[in-house]
Short mmCIF file of C-alpha atoms in Angstrom, two decimals:
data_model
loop_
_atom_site.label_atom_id
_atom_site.label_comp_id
_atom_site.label_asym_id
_atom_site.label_seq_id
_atom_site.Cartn_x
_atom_site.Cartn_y
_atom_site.Cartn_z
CA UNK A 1432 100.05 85.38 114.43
CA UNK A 1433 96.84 87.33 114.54
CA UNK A 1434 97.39 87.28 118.51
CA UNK A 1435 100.67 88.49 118.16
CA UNK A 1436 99.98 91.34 115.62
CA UNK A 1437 97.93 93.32 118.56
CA UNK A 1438 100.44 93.30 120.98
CA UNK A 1439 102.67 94.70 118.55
CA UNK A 1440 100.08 97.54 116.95
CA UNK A 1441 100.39 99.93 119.78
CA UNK A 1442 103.76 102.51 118.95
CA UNK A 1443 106.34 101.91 122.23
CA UNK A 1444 105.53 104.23 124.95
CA UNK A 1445 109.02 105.75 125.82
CA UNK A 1446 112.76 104.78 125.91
CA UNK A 1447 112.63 103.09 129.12
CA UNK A 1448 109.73 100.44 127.62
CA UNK A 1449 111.98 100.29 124.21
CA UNK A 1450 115.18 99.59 126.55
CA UNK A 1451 113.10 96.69 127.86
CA UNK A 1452 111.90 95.52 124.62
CA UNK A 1453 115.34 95.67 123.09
CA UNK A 1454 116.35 92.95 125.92
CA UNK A 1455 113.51 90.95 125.50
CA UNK A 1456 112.16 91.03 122.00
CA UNK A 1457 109.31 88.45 122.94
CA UNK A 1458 107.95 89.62 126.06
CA UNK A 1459 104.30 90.06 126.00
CA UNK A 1460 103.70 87.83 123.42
CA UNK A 1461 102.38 85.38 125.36
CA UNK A 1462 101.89 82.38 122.55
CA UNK A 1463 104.66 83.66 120.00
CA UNK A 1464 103.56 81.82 116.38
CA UNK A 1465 107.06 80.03 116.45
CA UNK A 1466 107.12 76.69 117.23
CA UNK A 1467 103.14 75.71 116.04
CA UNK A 1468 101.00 75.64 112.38
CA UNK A 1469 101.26 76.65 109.58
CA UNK A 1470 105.03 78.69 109.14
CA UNK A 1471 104.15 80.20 105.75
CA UNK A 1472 100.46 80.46 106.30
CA UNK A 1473 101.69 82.85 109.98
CA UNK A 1474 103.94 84.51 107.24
CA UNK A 1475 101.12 85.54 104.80
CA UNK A 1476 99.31 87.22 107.77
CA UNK A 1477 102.31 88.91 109.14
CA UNK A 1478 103.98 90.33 105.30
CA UNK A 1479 101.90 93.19 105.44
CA UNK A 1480 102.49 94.53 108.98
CA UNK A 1481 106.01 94.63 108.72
CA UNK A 1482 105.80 98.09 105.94
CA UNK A 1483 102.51 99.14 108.11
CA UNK A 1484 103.21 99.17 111.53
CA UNK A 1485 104.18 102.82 112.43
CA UNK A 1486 106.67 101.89 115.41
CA UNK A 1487 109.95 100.89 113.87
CA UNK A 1488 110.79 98.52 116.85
CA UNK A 1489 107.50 96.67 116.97
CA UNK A 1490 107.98 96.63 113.41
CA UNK A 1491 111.47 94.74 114.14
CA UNK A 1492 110.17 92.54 117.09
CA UNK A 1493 107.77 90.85 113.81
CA UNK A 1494 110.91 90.80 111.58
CA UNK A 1495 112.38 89.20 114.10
CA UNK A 1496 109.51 86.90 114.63
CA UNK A 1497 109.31 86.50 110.59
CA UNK A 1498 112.62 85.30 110.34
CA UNK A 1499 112.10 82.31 112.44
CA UNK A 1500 109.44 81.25 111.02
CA UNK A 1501 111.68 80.94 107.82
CA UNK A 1502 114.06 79.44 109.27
CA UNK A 1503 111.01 76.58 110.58
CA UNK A 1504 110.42 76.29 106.71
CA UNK A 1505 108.30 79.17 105.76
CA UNK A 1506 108.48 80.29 102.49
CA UNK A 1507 110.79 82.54 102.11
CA UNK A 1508 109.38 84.32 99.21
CA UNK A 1509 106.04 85.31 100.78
CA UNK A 1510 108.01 87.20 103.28
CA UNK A 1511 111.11 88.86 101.63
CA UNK A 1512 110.33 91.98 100.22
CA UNK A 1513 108.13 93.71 103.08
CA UNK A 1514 111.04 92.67 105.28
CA UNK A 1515 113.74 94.13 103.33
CA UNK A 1516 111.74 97.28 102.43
CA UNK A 1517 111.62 97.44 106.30
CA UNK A 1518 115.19 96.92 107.44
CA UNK A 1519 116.49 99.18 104.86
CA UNK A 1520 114.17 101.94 106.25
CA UNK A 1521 115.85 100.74 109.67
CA UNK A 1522 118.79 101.36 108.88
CA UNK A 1523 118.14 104.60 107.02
CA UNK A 1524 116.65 105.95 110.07
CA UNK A 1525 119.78 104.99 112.42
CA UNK A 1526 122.18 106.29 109.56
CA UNK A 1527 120.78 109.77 110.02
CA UNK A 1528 120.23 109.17 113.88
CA UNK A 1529 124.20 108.67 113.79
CA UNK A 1530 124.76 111.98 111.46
CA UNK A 1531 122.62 114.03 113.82
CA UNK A 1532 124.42 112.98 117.00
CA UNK A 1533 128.01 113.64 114.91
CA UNK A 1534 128.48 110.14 116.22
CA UNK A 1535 131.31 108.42 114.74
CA UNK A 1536 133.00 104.43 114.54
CA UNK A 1537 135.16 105.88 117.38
CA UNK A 1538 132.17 106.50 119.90
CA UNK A 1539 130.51 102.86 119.02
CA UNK A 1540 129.84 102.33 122.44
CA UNK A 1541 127.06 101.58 124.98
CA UNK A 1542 127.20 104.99 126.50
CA UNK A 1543 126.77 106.83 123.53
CA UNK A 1544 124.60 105.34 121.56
CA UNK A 1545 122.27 105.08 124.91
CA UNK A 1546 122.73 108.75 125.03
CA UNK A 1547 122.04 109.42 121.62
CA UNK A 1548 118.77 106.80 121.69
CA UNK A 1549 117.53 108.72 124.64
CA UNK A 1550 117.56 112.30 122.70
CA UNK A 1551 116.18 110.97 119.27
CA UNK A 1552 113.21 109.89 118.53
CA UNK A 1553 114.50 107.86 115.85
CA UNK A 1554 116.31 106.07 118.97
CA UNK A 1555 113.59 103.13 118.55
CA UNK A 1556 114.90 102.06 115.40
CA UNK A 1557 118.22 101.36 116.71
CA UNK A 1558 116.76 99.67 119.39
CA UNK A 1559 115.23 97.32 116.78
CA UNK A 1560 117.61 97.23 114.23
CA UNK A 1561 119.54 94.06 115.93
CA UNK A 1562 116.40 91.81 115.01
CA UNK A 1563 115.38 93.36 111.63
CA UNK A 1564 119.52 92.40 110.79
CA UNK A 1565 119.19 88.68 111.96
CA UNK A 1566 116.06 88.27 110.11
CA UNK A 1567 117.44 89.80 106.91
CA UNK A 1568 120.03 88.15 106.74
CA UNK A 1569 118.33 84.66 107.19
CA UNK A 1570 116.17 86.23 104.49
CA UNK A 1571 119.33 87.14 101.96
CA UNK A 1572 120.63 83.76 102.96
CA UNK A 1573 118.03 81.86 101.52
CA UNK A 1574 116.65 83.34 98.32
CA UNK A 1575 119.04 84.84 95.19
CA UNK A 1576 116.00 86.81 94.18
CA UNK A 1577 115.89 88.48 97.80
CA UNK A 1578 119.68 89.21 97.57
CA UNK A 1579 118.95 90.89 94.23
CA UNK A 1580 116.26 93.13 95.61
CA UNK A 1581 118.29 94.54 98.78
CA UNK A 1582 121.07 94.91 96.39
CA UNK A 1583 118.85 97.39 94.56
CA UNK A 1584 117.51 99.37 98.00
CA UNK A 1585 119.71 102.73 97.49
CA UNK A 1586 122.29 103.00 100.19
CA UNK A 1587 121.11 99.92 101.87
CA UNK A 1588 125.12 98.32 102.17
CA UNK A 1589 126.60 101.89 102.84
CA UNK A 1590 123.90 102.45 105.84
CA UNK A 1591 124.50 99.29 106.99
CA UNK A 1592 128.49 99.59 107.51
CA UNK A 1593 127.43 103.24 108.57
CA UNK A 1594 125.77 101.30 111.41
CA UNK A 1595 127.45 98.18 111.78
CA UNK A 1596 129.75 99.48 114.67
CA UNK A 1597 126.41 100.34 117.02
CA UNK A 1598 124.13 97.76 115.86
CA UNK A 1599 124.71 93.67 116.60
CA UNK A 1600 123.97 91.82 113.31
CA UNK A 1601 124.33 94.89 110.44
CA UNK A 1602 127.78 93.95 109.67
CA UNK A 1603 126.36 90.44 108.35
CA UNK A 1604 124.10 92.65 106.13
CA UNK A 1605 126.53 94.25 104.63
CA UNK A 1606 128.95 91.33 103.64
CA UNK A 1607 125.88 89.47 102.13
CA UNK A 1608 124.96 92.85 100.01
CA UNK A 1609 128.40 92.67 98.81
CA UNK A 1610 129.17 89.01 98.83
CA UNK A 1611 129.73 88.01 94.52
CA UNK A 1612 126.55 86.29 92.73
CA UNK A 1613 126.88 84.96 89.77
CA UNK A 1614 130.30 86.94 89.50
CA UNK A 1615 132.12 85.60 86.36
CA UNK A 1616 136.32 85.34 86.97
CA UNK A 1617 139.15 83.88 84.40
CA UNK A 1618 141.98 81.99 85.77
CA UNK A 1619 144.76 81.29 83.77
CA UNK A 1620 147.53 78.62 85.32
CA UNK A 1621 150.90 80.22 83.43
CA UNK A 1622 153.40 76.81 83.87
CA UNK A 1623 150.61 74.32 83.13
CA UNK A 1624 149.43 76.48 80.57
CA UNK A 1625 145.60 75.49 81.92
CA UNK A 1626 142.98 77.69 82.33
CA UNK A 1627 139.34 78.41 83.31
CA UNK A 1628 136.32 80.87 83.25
CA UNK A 1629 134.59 80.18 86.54
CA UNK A 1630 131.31 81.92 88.38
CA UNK A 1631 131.03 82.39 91.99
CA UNK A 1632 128.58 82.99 94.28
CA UNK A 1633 128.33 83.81 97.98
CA UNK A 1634 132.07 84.76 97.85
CA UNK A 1635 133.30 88.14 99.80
CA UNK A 1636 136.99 88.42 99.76
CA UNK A 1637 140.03 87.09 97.55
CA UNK A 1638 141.09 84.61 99.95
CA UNK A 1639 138.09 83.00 99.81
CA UNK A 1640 137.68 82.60 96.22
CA UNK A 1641 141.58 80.92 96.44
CA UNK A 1642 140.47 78.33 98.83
CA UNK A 1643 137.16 77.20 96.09
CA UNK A 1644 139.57 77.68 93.19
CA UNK A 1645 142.05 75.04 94.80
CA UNK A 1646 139.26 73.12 95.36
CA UNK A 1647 137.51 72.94 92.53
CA UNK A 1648 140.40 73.47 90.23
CA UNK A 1649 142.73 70.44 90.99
CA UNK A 1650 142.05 66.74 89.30
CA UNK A 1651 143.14 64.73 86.55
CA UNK A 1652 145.17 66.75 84.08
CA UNK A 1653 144.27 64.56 81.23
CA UNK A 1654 140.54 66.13 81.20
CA UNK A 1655 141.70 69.10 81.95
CA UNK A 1656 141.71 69.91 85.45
CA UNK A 1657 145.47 70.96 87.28
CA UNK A 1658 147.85 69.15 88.66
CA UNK A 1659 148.69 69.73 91.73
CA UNK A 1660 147.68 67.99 96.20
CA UNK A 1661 144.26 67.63 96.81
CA UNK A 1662 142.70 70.22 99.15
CA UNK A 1663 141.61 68.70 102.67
CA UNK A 1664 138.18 67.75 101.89
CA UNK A 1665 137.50 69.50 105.40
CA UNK A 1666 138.52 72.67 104.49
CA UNK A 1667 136.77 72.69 101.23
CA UNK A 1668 133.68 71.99 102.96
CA UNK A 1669 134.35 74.68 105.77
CA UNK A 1670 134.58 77.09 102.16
CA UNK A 1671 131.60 76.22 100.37
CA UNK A 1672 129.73 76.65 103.83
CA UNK A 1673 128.76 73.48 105.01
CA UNK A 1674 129.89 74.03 108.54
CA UNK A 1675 130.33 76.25 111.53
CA UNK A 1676 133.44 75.77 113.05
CA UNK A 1677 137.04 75.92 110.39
CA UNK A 1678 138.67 72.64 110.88
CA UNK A 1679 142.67 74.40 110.89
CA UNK A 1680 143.68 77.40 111.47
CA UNK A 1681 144.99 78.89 108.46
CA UNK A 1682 144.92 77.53 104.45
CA UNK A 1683 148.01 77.50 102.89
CA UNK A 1684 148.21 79.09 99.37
CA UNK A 1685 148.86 75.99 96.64
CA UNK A 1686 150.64 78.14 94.08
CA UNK A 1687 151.38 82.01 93.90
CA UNK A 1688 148.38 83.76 92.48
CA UNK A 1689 149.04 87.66 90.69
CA UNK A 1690 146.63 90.13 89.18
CA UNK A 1691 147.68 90.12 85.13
CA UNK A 1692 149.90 93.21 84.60
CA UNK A 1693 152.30 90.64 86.20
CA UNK A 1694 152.83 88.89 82.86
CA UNK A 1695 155.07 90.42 80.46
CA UNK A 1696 156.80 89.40 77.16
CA UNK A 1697 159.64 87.85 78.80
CA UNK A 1698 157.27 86.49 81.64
CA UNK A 1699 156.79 87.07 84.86
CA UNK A 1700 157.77 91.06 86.23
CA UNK A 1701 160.99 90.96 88.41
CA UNK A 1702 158.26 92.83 91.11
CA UNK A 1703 155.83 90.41 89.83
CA UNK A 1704 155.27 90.27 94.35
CA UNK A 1705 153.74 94.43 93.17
CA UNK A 1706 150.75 92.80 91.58
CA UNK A 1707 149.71 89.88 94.19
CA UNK A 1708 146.14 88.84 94.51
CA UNK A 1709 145.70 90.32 97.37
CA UNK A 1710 143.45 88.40 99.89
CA UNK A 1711 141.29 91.07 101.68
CA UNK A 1712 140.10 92.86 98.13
CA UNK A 1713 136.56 91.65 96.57
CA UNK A 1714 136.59 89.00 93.74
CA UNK A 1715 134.93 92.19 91.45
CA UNK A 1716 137.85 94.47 93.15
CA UNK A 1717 140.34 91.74 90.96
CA UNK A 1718 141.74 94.15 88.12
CA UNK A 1719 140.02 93.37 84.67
CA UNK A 1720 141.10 92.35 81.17
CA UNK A 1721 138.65 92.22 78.56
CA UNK A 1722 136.09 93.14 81.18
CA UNK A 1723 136.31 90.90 83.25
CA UNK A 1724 138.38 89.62 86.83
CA UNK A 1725 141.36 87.64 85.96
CA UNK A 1726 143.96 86.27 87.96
CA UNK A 1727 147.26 84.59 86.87
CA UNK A 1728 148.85 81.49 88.88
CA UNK A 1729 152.06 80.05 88.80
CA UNK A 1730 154.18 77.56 91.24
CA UNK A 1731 154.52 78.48 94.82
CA UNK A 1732 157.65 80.69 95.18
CA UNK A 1733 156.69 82.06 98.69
CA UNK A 1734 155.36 80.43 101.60
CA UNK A 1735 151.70 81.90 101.81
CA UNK A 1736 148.88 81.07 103.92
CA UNK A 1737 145.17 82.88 105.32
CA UNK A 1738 143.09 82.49 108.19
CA UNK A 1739 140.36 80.09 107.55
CA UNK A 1740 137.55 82.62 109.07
CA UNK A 1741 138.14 84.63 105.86
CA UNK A 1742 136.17 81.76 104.39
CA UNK A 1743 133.68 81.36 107.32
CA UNK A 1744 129.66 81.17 106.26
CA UNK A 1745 127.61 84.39 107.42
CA UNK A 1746 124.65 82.28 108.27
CA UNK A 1747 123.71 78.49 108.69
CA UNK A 1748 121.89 78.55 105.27
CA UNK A 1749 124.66 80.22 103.36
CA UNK A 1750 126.51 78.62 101.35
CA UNK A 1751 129.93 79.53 98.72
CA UNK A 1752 129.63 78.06 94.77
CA UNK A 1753 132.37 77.67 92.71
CA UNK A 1754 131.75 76.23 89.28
CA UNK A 1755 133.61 76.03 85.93
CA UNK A 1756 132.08 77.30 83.26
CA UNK A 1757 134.73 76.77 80.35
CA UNK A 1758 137.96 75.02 80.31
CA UNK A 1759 140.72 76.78 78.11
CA UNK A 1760 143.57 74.35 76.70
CA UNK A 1761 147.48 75.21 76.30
CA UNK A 1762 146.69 77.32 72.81
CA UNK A 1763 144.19 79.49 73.86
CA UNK A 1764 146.24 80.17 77.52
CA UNK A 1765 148.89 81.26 75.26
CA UNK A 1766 146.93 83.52 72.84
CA UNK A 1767 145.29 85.14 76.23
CA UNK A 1768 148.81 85.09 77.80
CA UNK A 1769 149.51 87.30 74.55
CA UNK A 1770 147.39 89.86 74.41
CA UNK A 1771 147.82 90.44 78.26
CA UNK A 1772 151.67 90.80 77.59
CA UNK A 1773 151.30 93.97 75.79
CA UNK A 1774 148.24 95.53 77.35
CA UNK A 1775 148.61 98.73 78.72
#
């Protein structure tokens, strides 16, 4: 690592040498600390360089570099905050790189960020900011307490959708910011009068938390769980991130799932369809009673279904928890059932 660190002290000389760099993130690094020693050890020698180093894109090349050690078993903690401190800095700088050059999502293309890298000086970040992503997220994918810190970077999600369109690998940033941790949801099940205060984690969009719930969810109705067909174990799996590739194509809805101003006093609204759970929200976007998400089910009266790749994994360490943290019997569905009924 110590090797490494001078060839990455000197600032990039000019756009044509970053252009390079940006294709070749390794080059003149002749014995790269990746694939020999001591990974956290490398790590503890490199933490500090990644906030000093002056050059944002020699700064990236050892984020870059940092990240795979982690993923070769270096502790992720010794690492996490310099890295994230540096990324969001990153991404700052190609935000307001972006804003000078009045470049919008529309003109995300080679030509003009090129042009707008070759005018800037701040161009070298952007050159960079592919490798500072892919190690962040590795980072984020890893360690709670390291999504908790970038969560608390100001404007770190917002620059990096600002971004995302020019620079490979921000997008991932962004949906791990904003993926749910630890977010607490109620389900009630109307018609089997069942239902459930749950917590997930690593969850980004409705239809994702509908493929854990079915999951998790369905079982023996004597103890408490719903009745109902067992989810392919495959797809369940694919959900809670414990493989690349989504075994079908699309996951078909088990029962009709609605937002609560869809229960009334008589029931269900007639344009009960009005308050669907819609897929493509966030589980904290889920409208709230008594503070917190809720969403009502009831038997399937339309044929819905999502695209698996909603539920796909961000990285190969990331993976989706569903868990139940209390269990709510016929009475207590009905007294909730209540006081929704006549909530304005």
């Amino acid at each position: 690592m110590v090797e490494a660190l001078e060839v990455l002290r000197p600032p990039v000389a000019d756009a044509a040498a970053a252009a390079a760099l940006a294709e070749n993130p390794l080059a003149g690094l002749d014995r790269p600390p990746l694939e020999r020693g001591d990974a956290t050890g490398a790590l503890r020698i490199a933490a500090p360089y990644l906030l000093d180093l002056p050059d944002h894109l020699q700064a990236c090349r050892l984020a870059l570099i940092c990240g795979v050690l982690v993923e070769q078993g270096g502790d992720v903690a010794v690492v996490a905050e310099p890295l994230l401190r540096r990324t969001h800095r990153v991404f700052a700088a190609v935000a307001a790189l972006l804003e000078r050059g009045g470049l919008a999502d529309d003109d995300a293309d080679p030509a003009a960020l090129t042009a707008a890298l070759d005018r800037d000086p701040a161009g070298l970040a952007a050159r960079g900011g592919p490798f500072a992503a892919m190690a962040t997220v590795t980072v984020l994918a890893r360690s709670a307490d390291a999504r908790r810190l970038a969560r608390d970077l100001p404007r770190f999600a917002e620059d990096a959708d600002r971004i995302a369109p020019f620079v490979a690998n921000a997008t991932f940033v962004a949906e791990a910011l904003r993926a749910a941790e630890d977010l607490v949801v109620d389900v009630l099940h109307v018609s089997q009068k069942k239902g459930y205060r749950v917590r997930v984690t690593g969850v980004g969009n409705v239809f994702h938390l509908l493929t854990l719930l079915q999951a998790e969810l369905v079982g023996r109705p004597s103890v408490g769980w719903l009745q109902g067909e067992a989810q392919d174990p495959r797809v369940t799996a694919y959900a809670r991130g414990e493989g690349d590739v989504a075994p079908v194509e699309s996951i078909a809805a088990a029962w009709d799932y609605y937002q609560w101003p869809a229960w009334t006093p008589t029931g269900w609204r007639p344009d009960a369809l009005k308050w669907m759970a819609w897929g493509e929200l966030h589980p904290a976007e889920l409208m709230r009673f008594e503070g917190v998400p809720t969403i009502l089910a009831g038997p399937a009266t339309i044929q819905r279904s999502w695209d698996a790749s909603f539920c796909g994994r961000l990285h190969g360490d990331w993976r989706a928890r569903l868990t139940v943290d209390t269990v709510w019997g016929a009475d207590e569905v009905e007294r909730r059932l209540g006081r929704i009924a006549v909530a304005e």
